[in-house]
Amino acid sequence: MAAVNLNSFYHRPEANFSPSLWGDRFISYISDSKVTEKYSKTVEVLKNDVRSLLTAPETKMIETMNLIDTIERLGVAYHFQNEIEEKLQHYFHLNTNYHDDEAYDLYTVALHFRLFRQHGHPISSEIFGKWLDVEGKFQDDLQSDAKGLLSLYEASYLRTRGETILDDALAFTTATLKSMAPNLGSPLKEQVVHALVQPLHLGIPRVEARSFISVYEEKEQKNETLMKLAKIDYNLLQIIHKEELSEISRWDDGEITRLPEYMRPLYKAVLELYEQFEEELAGEGLSYAVYYATEALKELVRGYLVEAKWFIKGYLPLFDEYLNNGLITSTYHYLTTTSFLGMGSARKDDFEWLSKKPKMLVAALKICRLVDDAVSYEVEKERGQVTTGIDSYMRENGVTKEEAKAKFWEMSMDAWKDINEEYLKESCYIAKDILMKIFNLERVLDVVYKNNEDGYTHPQKVFEPLIIALLVDPINV
């Protein structure tokens, strides 16, 4: 049966994405084994020194929590996961009196709140009540405490639905820090300016680590051992990531005569990819994992087919109908499932949990779909796209384009609250590193679409500097 050339019947909208910025830079990379060995040995020595600091029995809670935060923000916490979790478990169950002890200022309380929630401990937001006035608003004298406000600002992004005090905290700290920033000294000024653009909780951890290393280096009271570990470990990981990228090779497209010509390379590449996955995972007793990834891919293709039919017919669905399919074509269910393939800790129960689309995943899919639609609306209209979420919402609710976009951003922030809430549920049996996959994929989205920039379509402005920092330029040691 001859393949049908759809292009002869329909005009297919073209994205016109930019060509690769990197060419064969990473494919041809060859590491220096002597440098790698030197870095590895140094890291092992420094790790032991930092571990001794972290586990010192005489250290007070406030000092240890500050150390944990610094370790995490410098990007080296993965070396000390057990020690950090043991400390946080212990401190969380102390039921500390944050209200009456003067040692617990706004900076400290907000930092503790953020750390506990980052690790899934459901500490109450009511601990911030001590800084409210009789009208329930944050006290005016806080406007002189930039360090405390920044800490509260970062903590507020871990809020859940119904936490009005944290909604108010975010609005209050954002407005106050914006007015204070020009008059602050370094490095606090740089921290505030960066945080107002990229909140820590929504940022890509490795990108944020690179940024914080520069900030921490300027601090007068920094720990030199920790500083050195952060720099060398960052460079070592950069080398490892470059080596992994260099192993990527092009597939031989071959001939698959029954498919339309434009589909053959994609089909061949995908088929070979999953065959390789299955072979490798079979040796680990994890061959079942490929089934879930391929099923997610099939669902994605079916979703694309629905969108294609809508486009051909010029059909604009109701918003709920659009969103139900749009959650699938956001690709994040497929990407999350596929990301589990390389995790030795991912069990069959984890794949099964994900396949049933739990609330945490649905919230993540909503963020992806809504943010993408809000940012890329004009570009998609230029391509001739008829069916967009913005158009559907505008027609159904009788609102303007600007109002629809604002609503999409509002719904995406509510979805972040759902993700935060699900992460805190004690009944959730899923391991935290599994849940963190969902977090980190969403963080990529936040960075890529920062300030209404479409980083996928125009990578030079958003992606290029991040890739250079992560995979090209090492840190001076």
PDB file of N, CA and C in Angstrom, residues 277-287:
ATOM      1  N   PHE A 277      17.315  -0.103  25.547  1.00  0.00           N
ATOM      2  CA  PHE A 277      16.885  -0.005  26.943  1.00  0.00           C
ATOM      3  C   PHE A 277      16.527  -1.382  27.498  1.00  0.00           C
ATOM      4  N   GLU A 278      15.748  -2.122  26.723  1.00  0.00           N
ATOM      5  CA  GLU A 278      15.259  -3.412  27.204  1.00  0.00           C
ATOM      6  C   GLU A 278      16.401  -4.391  27.419  1.00  0.00           C
ATOM      7  N   GLU A 279      17.371  -4.382  26.511  1.00  0.00           N
ATOM      8  CA  GLU A 279      18.530  -5.268  26.647  1.00  0.00           C
ATOM      9  C   GLU A 279      19.317  -4.944  27.917  1.00  0.00           C
ATOM     10  N   GLU A 280      19.543  -3.670  28.157  1.00  0.00           N
ATOM     11  CA  GLU A 280      20.330  -3.271  29.323  1.00  0.00           C
ATOM     12  C   GLU A 280      19.583  -3.529  30.632  1.00  0.00           C
ATOM     13  N   LEU A 281      18.293  -3.222  30.650  1.00  0.00           N
ATOM     14  CA  LEU A 281      17.509  -3.382  31.871  1.00  0.00           C
ATOM     15  C   LEU A 281      17.220  -4.836  32.191  1.00  0.00           C
ATOM     16  N   ALA A 282      17.222  -5.687  31.166  1.00  0.00           N
ATOM     17  CA  ALA A 282      16.961  -7.110  31.398  1.00  0.00           C
ATOM     18  C   ALA A 282      18.019  -7.707  32.318  1.00  0.00           C
ATOM     19  N   GLY A 283      19.254  -7.252  32.168  1.00  0.00           N
ATOM     20  CA  GLY A 283      20.327  -7.751  33.013  1.00  0.00           C
ATOM     21  C   GLY A 283      20.171  -7.360  34.465  1.00  0.00           C
ATOM     22  N   GLU A 284      19.359  -6.335  34.728  1.00  0.00           N
ATOM     23  CA  GLU A 284      19.110  -5.884  36.094  1.00  0.00           C
ATOM     24  C   GLU A 284      17.752  -6.344  36.605  1.00  0.00           C
ATOM     25  N   GLY A 285      17.079  -7.175  35.803  1.00  0.00           N
ATOM     26  CA  GLY A 285      15.750  -7.638  36.189  1.00  0.00           C
ATOM     27  C   GLY A 285      14.693  -6.563  36.108  1.00  0.00           C
ATOM     28  N   LEU A 286      14.918  -5.571  35.244  1.00  0.00           N
ATOM     29  CA  LEU A 286      14.010  -4.427  35.144  1.00  0.00           C
ATOM     30  C   LEU A 286      13.420  -4.272  33.745  1.00  0.00           C
ATOM     31  N   SER A 287      13.387  -5.339  32.978  1.00  0.00           N
ATOM     32  CA  SER A 287      12.898  -5.235  31.602  1.00  0.00           C
ATOM     33  C   SER A 287      11.449  -4.773  31.541  1.00  0.00           C
TER      34      SER A 287
END
